XYZ file of C-alpha atoms in Angstrom:
596
model
C 38.352 -22.870 -78.490
C 35.907 -23.818 -75.842
C 32.166 -24.674 -77.413
C 29.661 -21.810 -76.900
C 26.286 -22.274 -78.371
C 26.719 -19.609 -81.240
C 29.432 -21.705 -82.788
C 27.512 -24.502 -85.198
C 24.635 -22.175 -85.835
C 23.693 -21.152 -89.454
C 24.701 -18.100 -91.097
C 20.996 -16.842 -91.149
C 20.955 -16.317 -87.311
C 23.705 -13.875 -87.401
C 23.612 -10.080 -88.609
C 26.726 -10.135 -90.664
C 25.891 -12.937 -92.719
C 22.012 -13.457 -92.455
C 21.443 -8.989 -93.147
C 24.555 -7.424 -93.899
C 26.045 -9.081 -96.404
C 22.688 -10.798 -98.234
C 20.464 -9.901 -100.492
C 16.910 -8.579 -99.571
C 15.452 -9.533 -102.754
C 16.524 -13.119 -102.533
C 15.856 -14.293 -98.781
C 14.090 -17.822 -98.949
C 15.952 -18.812 -95.734
C 13.896 -15.948 -93.571
C 11.001 -18.086 -92.996
C 10.215 -22.054 -92.095
C 6.884 -22.764 -93.231
C 4.360 -24.411 -90.766
C 1.095 -23.817 -93.170
C 1.516 -24.853 -97.310
C -1.214 -23.865 -98.935
C -2.589 -25.942 -101.610
C -4.250 -24.765 -104.893
C -7.216 -26.313 -104.012
C -7.376 -24.589 -100.156
C -10.384 -21.982 -100.090
C -8.775 -18.917 -98.927
C -10.250 -15.854 -96.933
C -8.112 -12.742 -97.242
C -8.782 -9.646 -94.341
C -6.909 -7.013 -93.146
C -5.317 -3.715 -93.184
C -4.457 -2.271 -96.969
C -1.261 -4.460 -97.779
C -3.606 -8.013 -97.082
C -4.980 -6.433 -101.149
C -1.357 -7.616 -102.505
C -1.939 -10.862 -101.049
C -5.310 -11.711 -102.012
C -4.516 -10.504 -105.757
C -1.520 -12.505 -106.369
C -2.933 -15.341 -104.680
C -5.854 -15.025 -107.560
C -3.606 -14.336 -110.074
C -1.757 -17.459 -109.192
C -4.487 -19.928 -109.871
C -5.460 -19.832 -106.065
C -9.235 -20.250 -104.744
C -9.784 -17.364 -103.651
C -13.322 -16.541 -103.995
C -14.957 -13.158 -103.575
C -18.098 -13.397 -102.151
C -20.145 -9.918 -102.193
C -22.323 -8.202 -104.567
C -20.107 -6.320 -106.821
C -23.174 -3.208 -107.870
C -21.229 -0.207 -107.099
C -18.248 -1.041 -105.434
C -14.809 0.402 -105.743
C -12.982 -3.308 -106.114
C -12.466 -6.942 -105.419
C -10.162 -6.310 -103.111
C -10.926 -8.606 -100.556
C -12.877 -11.694 -100.469
C -16.180 -9.725 -99.424
C -16.532 -5.855 -99.271
C -15.469 -5.088 -95.954
C -12.295 -2.926 -96.985
C -9.478 -2.361 -95.159
C -9.719 -3.867 -91.074
C -7.403 -2.194 -89.602
C -7.573 -3.515 -86.126
C -8.108 -6.886 -84.759
C -11.055 -5.317 -82.625
C -12.758 -4.395 -85.890
C -12.578 -7.716 -87.511
C -13.938 -9.036 -83.895
C -17.103 -7.212 -84.184
C -17.464 -7.872 -87.420
C -18.333 -11.549 -87.334
C -19.686 -10.282 -83.857
C -22.458 -8.286 -86.071
C -22.891 -11.710 -88.754
C -24.160 -13.350 -85.836
C -26.281 -10.687 -84.272
C -24.012 -10.163 -81.525
C -23.069 -6.604 -81.824
C -24.472 -3.707 -83.531
C -23.632 -0.444 -84.129
C -25.356 2.297 -83.037
C -24.784 4.565 -86.630
C -24.431 2.313 -89.425
C -25.179 5.123 -91.727
C -23.728 8.421 -92.650
C -23.959 11.405 -93.939
C -21.928 11.924 -97.487
C -21.678 14.494 -100.377
C -24.693 13.442 -102.389
C -26.234 11.234 -100.038
C -25.389 7.970 -97.223
C -22.104 6.076 -96.263
C -21.585 3.075 -94.456
C -20.128 4.220 -91.366
C -18.152 0.853 -91.274
C -17.300 0.836 -94.961
C -16.965 4.482 -95.824
C -14.925 4.331 -99.140
C -15.717 1.068 -100.631
C -18.231 2.162 -103.033
C -18.357 4.297 -105.648
C -21.658 6.543 -105.175
C -23.571 7.222 -101.989
C -26.401 5.785 -100.770
C -29.558 7.138 -101.443
C -30.875 6.401 -97.602
C -29.895 5.317 -94.577
C -32.397 2.066 -95.204
C -30.467 1.488 -98.383
C -27.420 1.244 -96.544
C -28.628 -1.200 -93.842
C -30.346 -3.176 -96.991
C -26.745 -3.400 -98.647
C -25.059 -4.059 -94.831
C -26.933 -7.501 -94.551
C -26.385 -9.002 -98.039
C -22.507 -7.753 -96.964
C -22.900 -9.705 -93.142
C -24.391 -12.376 -95.672
C -21.409 -12.704 -97.752
C -19.250 -12.787 -94.813
C -20.875 -15.036 -93.057
C -20.432 -17.356 -96.268
C -16.262 -16.372 -96.480
C -16.360 -17.896 -93.193
C -17.985 -20.924 -93.386
C -16.208 -21.879 -96.759
C -12.503 -20.897 -95.853
C -10.096 -23.531 -95.113
C -7.244 -20.946 -94.217
C -7.307 -17.048 -93.518
C -5.137 -14.596 -94.115
C -5.009 -12.105 -92.051
C -3.047 -8.592 -92.167
C -2.366 -7.060 -88.989
C -2.092 -3.114 -89.711
C -2.885 -0.581 -86.696
C -3.473 -0.221 -82.988
C -4.698 3.285 -83.114
C -8.665 3.313 -83.934
C -11.568 5.516 -83.208
C -14.691 4.275 -81.325
C -18.339 5.280 -80.983
C -18.925 6.067 -77.219
C -22.343 4.627 -77.287
C -21.815 1.180 -78.499
C -17.992 0.850 -78.500
C -18.064 0.008 -82.260
C -14.337 0.150 -83.822
C -14.653 2.729 -86.980
C -11.805 1.782 -90.112
C -11.407 5.585 -89.838
C -11.845 8.874 -87.759
C -15.570 11.066 -88.560
C -15.335 13.149 -90.786
C -12.252 12.105 -92.485
C -14.404 10.285 -95.320
C -18.195 10.924 -94.325
C -19.885 11.628 -90.863
C -18.880 14.641 -88.696
C -16.798 14.339 -85.906
C -17.855 15.484 -82.584
C -15.316 14.274 -79.463
C -18.520 13.841 -77.144
C -19.592 10.824 -79.468
C -16.328 9.665 -80.011
C -13.497 8.503 -78.577
C -9.289 7.338 -79.741
C -8.053 4.432 -78.715
C -5.069 2.632 -78.868
C -4.593 -1.352 -78.342
C -2.509 -2.094 -76.355
C -0.536 -5.675 -76.714
C -2.838 -7.305 -73.963
C -6.037 -6.081 -75.774
C -4.290 -7.431 -79.463
C -3.599 -10.932 -78.447
C -7.185 -11.113 -76.102
C -8.529 -9.826 -79.667
C -6.946 -12.876 -81.979
C -8.116 -15.163 -79.391
C -11.411 -13.528 -79.273
C -11.876 -13.735 -83.295
C -10.722 -17.359 -83.713
C -13.349 -18.261 -81.307
C -16.195 -15.972 -83.320
C -14.909 -17.637 -86.649
C -15.200 -21.488 -85.117
C -19.132 -20.414 -83.422
C -19.671 -19.652 -87.435
C -18.322 -22.739 -88.635
C -19.981 -25.374 -85.998
C -16.567 -25.626 -83.957
C -14.816 -26.526 -87.370
C -10.815 -26.364 -87.238
C -9.179 -23.765 -89.731
C -5.704 -22.591 -90.231
C -4.826 -18.775 -89.900
C -1.786 -17.015 -91.958
C -0.678 -13.635 -90.129
C 1.365 -10.930 -91.915
C 1.839 -7.163 -90.190
C 1.487 -4.423 -92.731
C 4.851 -3.135 -93.372
C 3.124 0.719 -93.959
C 3.747 2.876 -91.360
C 0.903 5.206 -89.734
C 0.090 8.154 -91.934
C -0.996 10.233 -88.727
C -1.295 9.401 -85.594
C -3.599 11.021 -82.622
C -1.842 9.409 -80.286
C 0.011 12.932 -78.968
C 3.410 10.503 -80.046
C 5.830 12.020 -82.768
C 4.453 9.843 -86.183
C 7.405 7.957 -86.118
C 7.523 6.978 -82.256
C 3.634 6.183 -82.454
C 4.100 3.897 -85.991
C 6.488 2.183 -84.370
C 4.738 1.269 -81.298
C 1.881 0.149 -83.210
C 4.083 -2.062 -85.754
C 6.250 -3.344 -82.631
C 3.039 -4.635 -80.948
C 1.510 -5.891 -83.657
C 4.676 -7.930 -84.658
C 4.744 -9.203 -81.313
C 0.967 -10.551 -81.127
C 1.133 -12.591 -84.010
C 4.929 -14.464 -83.160
C 3.841 -15.042 -79.734
C 0.108 -15.719 -80.624
C 1.441 -18.591 -83.492
C 3.986 -19.460 -81.009
C 1.091 -20.883 -79.140
C -1.011 -22.194 -81.791
C -0.439 -24.537 -84.210
C -3.278 -24.638 -86.583
C -1.616 -20.799 -87.071
C 1.581 -19.546 -88.810
C 3.553 -16.123 -89.282
C 4.796 -14.782 -92.405
C 7.437 -11.985 -92.432
C 6.359 -9.290 -95.172
C 7.195 -6.711 -92.407
C 10.733 -7.463 -92.047
C 11.153 -8.195 -95.462
C 10.318 -4.824 -96.971
C 11.939 -3.042 -93.269
C 15.303 -4.726 -93.715
C 18.232 -2.299 -93.284
C 19.745 -4.245 -96.197
C 17.244 -2.731 -98.718
C 18.738 0.958 -97.429
C 15.139 2.269 -97.634
C 15.023 1.357 -100.929
C 11.765 -0.428 -101.067
C 10.049 2.816 -100.183
C 8.513 4.649 -102.641
C 10.058 8.447 -101.841
C 7.486 9.602 -99.331
C 8.926 6.546 -97.280
C 5.429 4.988 -96.682
C 4.021 3.731 -99.591
C 5.581 0.015 -100.453
C 7.262 -0.372 -103.750
C 5.529 -2.455 -106.377
C 8.820 -4.109 -107.230
C 9.420 -4.768 -103.073
C 6.082 -6.186 -103.010
C 6.433 -8.296 -105.878
C 9.532 -9.266 -103.931
C 7.462 -10.715 -100.455
C 5.019 -12.222 -102.652
C 7.084 -13.726 -104.853
C 8.962 -15.099 -101.584
C 5.597 -16.197 -100.149
C 4.820 -17.832 -103.503
C 7.917 -20.416 -103.334
C 7.910 -20.869 -99.526
C 4.126 -20.991 -98.780
C 2.434 -22.438 -101.932
C 2.414 -26.073 -102.599
C 4.270 -27.123 -105.678
C 4.708 -23.301 -106.384
C 7.804 -22.847 -109.305
C 11.249 -22.159 -108.025
C 12.267 -19.526 -110.641
C 14.557 -16.797 -109.693
C 12.785 -14.034 -107.228
C 11.656 -11.118 -109.398
C 9.294 -8.118 -109.890
C 8.393 -8.799 -113.366
C 5.597 -11.211 -111.997
C 6.258 -13.930 -115.853
C 9.938 -14.712 -115.831
C 11.871 -13.458 -117.890
C 15.515 -14.111 -119.481
C 17.756 -10.992 -118.936
C 18.694 -9.652 -121.818
C 18.565 -5.821 -121.061
C 21.580 -5.499 -123.456
C 19.872 -6.987 -126.134
C 16.420 -5.184 -125.804
C 18.278 -2.177 -125.850
C 20.291 -2.750 -129.078
C 16.631 -3.680 -130.437
C 15.097 -0.044 -128.963
C 18.199 1.619 -130.569
C 17.383 0.172 -134.199
C 16.380 3.204 -136.579
C 12.708 2.991 -137.472
C 11.836 1.830 -140.836
C 9.343 4.629 -140.888
C 8.309 7.209 -138.275
C 4.952 8.088 -138.899
C 3.632 11.502 -137.575
C -0.002 12.334 -137.133
C -2.365 13.688 -134.297
C -3.926 10.145 -134.057
C -3.618 8.693 -130.769
C -0.556 6.655 -130.493
C -0.347 2.934 -130.109
C 0.700 1.552 -126.794
C 2.734 -1.210 -127.024
C 3.758 -3.602 -123.964
C 5.997 -6.210 -123.441
C 8.666 -8.373 -121.878
C 12.065 -9.088 -123.797
C 9.995 -10.074 -127.103
C 8.885 -6.705 -127.419
C 11.758 -5.277 -129.101
C 11.416 -7.107 -132.374
C 7.439 -6.553 -132.021
C 7.793 -3.152 -131.991
C 9.968 -2.658 -135.372
C 6.509 -4.554 -136.734
C 4.385 -2.038 -134.417
C 6.370 0.858 -135.633
C 5.230 0.434 -139.418
C 1.745 0.303 -138.998
C -0.483 1.102 -142.060
C -2.517 3.726 -139.965
C 0.212 6.050 -139.543
C -0.197 6.212 -135.974
C 2.843 6.696 -133.725
C 4.404 4.430 -131.046
C 4.491 4.245 -127.079
C 6.070 1.730 -125.937
C 7.217 -0.211 -122.573
C 9.404 -3.320 -121.941
C 8.342 -4.642 -118.267
C 12.023 -5.675 -117.833
C 12.458 -2.066 -117.267
C 9.995 -1.042 -115.085
C 9.919 -0.343 -111.902
C 6.386 -1.995 -111.369
C 4.525 -4.809 -113.071
C 1.569 -3.700 -114.874
C -0.311 -6.442 -114.525
C 0.137 -6.485 -110.820
C -0.535 -2.442 -110.315
C -3.104 -2.624 -113.608
C -6.204 -1.558 -110.840
C -4.333 1.503 -109.955
C -2.599 2.844 -113.342
C -5.059 0.867 -115.953
C -2.118 -0.108 -118.338
C -1.534 3.574 -118.647
C 1.467 4.885 -116.350
C 4.297 3.720 -116.838
C 7.928 3.898 -114.220
C 11.030 3.133 -114.980
C 13.642 1.590 -112.348
C 16.757 3.136 -111.127
C 19.782 2.729 -113.903
C 17.254 2.783 -116.832
C 16.174 5.939 -116.790
C 19.011 7.289 -119.112
C 17.526 5.419 -122.153
C 13.905 5.806 -121.064
C 11.280 8.434 -119.358
C 8.827 7.909 -117.063
C 5.258 8.404 -119.256
C 1.443 8.295 -119.047
C -0.835 7.054 -122.132
C -3.933 8.413 -121.394
C -4.966 8.818 -125.310
C -4.619 5.561 -126.289
C -7.230 3.644 -127.500
C -5.072 0.427 -128.622
C -3.179 -1.768 -126.476
C -0.829 -4.449 -127.727
C 0.869 -6.803 -125.423
C 3.968 -9.182 -126.471
C 4.634 -12.553 -125.103
C 4.395 -12.022 -121.168
C 4.229 -15.500 -120.342
C 1.697 -16.477 -123.352
C 2.568 -19.560 -125.147
C 6.118 -19.579 -127.014
C 8.631 -19.618 -124.182
C 5.855 -19.538 -121.500
C 5.483 -23.163 -121.833
C 9.706 -24.052 -121.362
C 9.055 -22.009 -118.071
C 5.966 -23.735 -116.655
C 9.350 -26.366 -115.937
C 11.541 -24.220 -114.251
C 13.691 -20.995 -115.212
C 15.187 -19.929 -118.557
C 18.730 -18.267 -117.503
C 20.483 -16.236 -119.702
C 23.103 -17.621 -121.750
C 27.055 -16.592 -122.537
C 30.391 -17.936 -124.277
C 31.047 -21.386 -123.115
C 28.134 -21.872 -121.018
C 26.476 -25.843 -121.280
C 22.942 -25.034 -122.687
C 21.348 -27.768 -120.868
C 22.704 -25.896 -117.240
C 20.642 -22.762 -118.089
C 17.402 -24.434 -119.476
C 14.785 -26.558 -117.611
C 13.903 -30.150 -118.619
C 11.030 -30.792 -120.667
C 9.895 -34.712 -120.557
C 10.017 -36.418 -123.789
C 6.479 -37.588 -124.463
C 4.066 -38.754 -127.526
C 1.051 -38.367 -127.138
C -1.134 -35.524 -124.633
C -2.388 -36.470 -121.681
C -5.407 -35.316 -118.949
C -2.687 -35.130 -116.707
C -0.113 -33.065 -119.127
C -3.140 -30.457 -120.022
C -3.916 -30.354 -115.851
C 0.294 -29.630 -115.741
C -0.651 -26.478 -117.726
C -3.656 -25.355 -115.966
C -1.987 -22.822 -113.004
C 0.060 -21.405 -116.287
C -2.761 -20.917 -118.722
C -5.100 -18.886 -115.595
C -2.931 -16.479 -114.471
C -2.529 -14.931 -118.186
C -6.566 -15.431 -118.157
C -6.859 -13.694 -115.037
C -4.650 -11.112 -116.323
C -6.493 -10.695 -119.187
C -9.884 -10.058 -117.531
C -7.971 -7.605 -114.909
C -7.564 -5.574 -118.283
C -10.998 -5.883 -119.189
C -12.354 -5.057 -115.443
C -9.945 -2.076 -115.039
C -8.894 -0.929 -118.229
C -10.667 1.297 -121.003
C -8.800 0.479 -124.192
C -11.166 0.359 -127.673
C -9.040 -2.780 -128.678
C -6.020 -4.982 -126.698
C -4.584 -7.966 -128.594
C -2.032 -10.316 -126.634
C 0.445 -11.639 -129.368
C 2.145 -14.816 -128.017
C 5.554 -15.052 -127.595
C 7.642 -17.090 -129.667
C 8.793 -20.700 -130.164
C 12.591 -20.624 -129.852
C 14.429 -21.203 -132.806
C 15.426 -24.626 -133.640
C 18.811 -24.215 -132.782
C 18.145 -22.749 -129.887
C 16.088 -25.358 -128.468
C 18.960 -27.948 -129.609
C 21.257 -25.880 -127.985
C 19.251 -25.945 -124.409
C 16.532 -28.643 -124.612
C 19.012 -31.420 -126.169
C 18.968 -32.849 -129.461
C 16.845 -35.598 -128.128
C 14.147 -33.799 -127.003
C 13.519 -31.793 -130.408
C 14.350 -35.287 -132.567
C 11.459 -36.644 -130.249
C 8.765 -34.415 -131.897
C 7.709 -33.697 -127.746
C 7.283 -30.261 -127.857
C 4.164 -30.217 -130.111
C 2.723 -32.482 -127.622
C 3.582 -30.038 -125.236
C 2.137 -27.422 -127.349
C -1.143 -28.739 -127.520
C -1.795 -29.929 -124.496
C -1.242 -26.409 -123.278
C -3.398 -24.836 -126.239
C -6.120 -27.182 -124.738
C -5.449 -26.083 -120.820
C -5.893 -22.717 -122.149
C -8.659 -23.191 -124.219
C -10.479 -24.845 -121.615
C -9.150 -22.103 -119.121
C -10.626 -19.498 -121.652
C -13.778 -21.084 -122.447
C -16.721 -19.363 -124.824
C -16.818 -16.123 -123.046
C -15.741 -13.454 -125.023
C -13.456 -10.088 -124.354
C -11.949 -7.405 -124.948
C -8.536 -9.022 -124.982
C -8.006 -10.819 -128.202
C -5.306 -13.482 -128.014
C -3.124 -13.695 -131.280
C -0.722 -16.630 -132.153
C 1.275 -17.182 -135.058
C 0.932 -19.438 -137.818
C 3.140 -22.800 -137.619
C 2.942 -23.714 -140.795
C 4.877 -20.270 -142.054
C 7.193 -19.951 -138.955
C 7.935 -23.399 -137.743
C 9.518 -26.701 -138.543
C 8.375 -30.395 -138.021
C 9.856 -30.436 -134.573
C 7.409 -27.330 -133.598
C 10.185 -24.398 -133.019
C 10.558 -21.891 -135.310
C 12.746 -22.132 -138.004
C 16.385 -20.648 -137.825
C 16.324 -17.966 -140.172
C 14.228 -16.685 -137.900
C 16.946 -16.089 -135.004
C 17.378 -13.248 -133.657
C 21.091 -13.363 -133.716
C 23.843 -16.277 -134.049
C 24.085 -16.622 -130.120
C 22.704 -20.053 -129.787
C 21.385 -19.422 -126.201
C 19.227 -16.597 -127.704
C 15.312 -17.635 -127.295
C 14.151 -14.755 -129.105
C 13.190 -14.299 -133.009
C 13.730 -11.208 -135.390
C 11.281 -8.803 -136.490
C 9.815 -10.943 -139.255
C 8.384 -13.540 -137.172
C 6.099 -10.998 -136.012
C 4.937 -9.704 -139.732
C 2.088 -12.351 -139.529
C 0.394 -11.100 -136.432
C 0.564 -7.660 -136.547
C -0.866 -7.914 -139.772
C -4.039 -9.902 -138.384
C -4.287 -6.589 -136.046
C -3.556 -4.026 -138.810
C -6.646 -5.843 -140.425
C -9.094 -5.755 -137.176
C -8.504 -2.226 -136.396
C -8.649 -0.781 -140.367
C -12.153 0.395 -141.753
C -13.916 -2.211 -143.545
C -15.113 -1.200 -146.264
C -18.881 -0.873 -146.885
C -21.004 -3.683 -148.354
C -22.553 -3.198 -151.647
C -26.243 -3.556 -151.753
């Protein structure tokens, strides 16, 4: 057979092997990054609504994504400043021109119910401003924050969202939404529709980079572009919505590709392609075929993390966010255990959330002395990770993924006043997972093949404490998000158990267990956690287990607490958790009045 230019191409260059036969949740060969982000890089995010996922995800991973703006009366710290969604590149250009005083909107304030709104940020505040002057003052503070953000940044992550927009005829200002939708009043004599074409968007990207350099005194920066996979909600173009949305996304994707091909400081990450991948068979979208499912966002962002973040963990892509062994059968068995007591009460229920350690924790929670009923959700079974969507669901809405709805029902827990989290990466196997994936076991499997290598150490070093820094930062960041977006009266986070010594010998090896190194790792993890948590006390109370009562000299849990006879199983039985739950019950029970 004669040679041809396709003969020696890798598998990801062909549709059948690259798409048809691929796993849409495992596509690490879809991108060869030209830009790799360091945790120390100052990252500023901007763009459409999909960019909010990027900002929140990077913050959770311990990346430097500061929030520069004022926090009074705002809805959320979704971007690096309170500019809200910036759907078009022209809108971003004009924002930076406004910072420099070369552009000014002719309509800075619009009427809204209860007062006035910033016409360029109509949805960013909880309550209306009481006067147009208050809008102007707030906007100037915002522009100062944007100036600082641009001057500080090392990397701008910009998500291209739309080509369609509405424009003020008098000054050419691009609006984030049409007048009359959120605020203001539509008048076609004052406002006009515009649909930016390829050349417009490409020129605007060049202009945006020019404005950024002007604000930075000519200093270079890096730019990471993405295209939002979220289709248009509606179109004013006169076209069918499917044609209009396809046109908009096609233009943005073509511009992003060409711009990055021509500029070495810019790179494109294919989030759009990953979500719209035909191999997913539309499973990446909610029933409205527009909103991206949380687990699809998690796949995109985990892939981004592994490819574009330096020193990122290389464990499997997962929507769980905190990593977990695939122990669904064990979890289902645990939930099927008969309750020792079944409290019936009109008191608000306890809400229990956790990963695979939840099964044993549930048995203890069922026996609470207050006589409260229990609602519970295992993150292994959820369609969404509550830590990632906490801003939207406040740990109160739980939807189970397909295949699990025969065992569990979706539920809302608005009436719970106490939230108890079990495991989810805090201590225990979270220490081991910091070094690599902890995979599920089975008959005939070598435990070393399904477990990471932990170094044998005799003392805690600053380097080891620093190693655990990003791991504990994720836990603390999740706790702070709960405190910011939830309204529970009490939140307890119970540490995951240390695996039993038998499981540790099987998985980590005799030499490691006998060396006592695990206690060194636990001490380093604890120091990193205490340094990250600081002296600040918040709503979330972290509950640890008593090593004197539960652990052997090696630092691992005593074998009497093993969940079953399988040597690879890292879980502990319900008795292990009794002391932790006793601490919670003591905190919740009414205290007797002091005698006089």
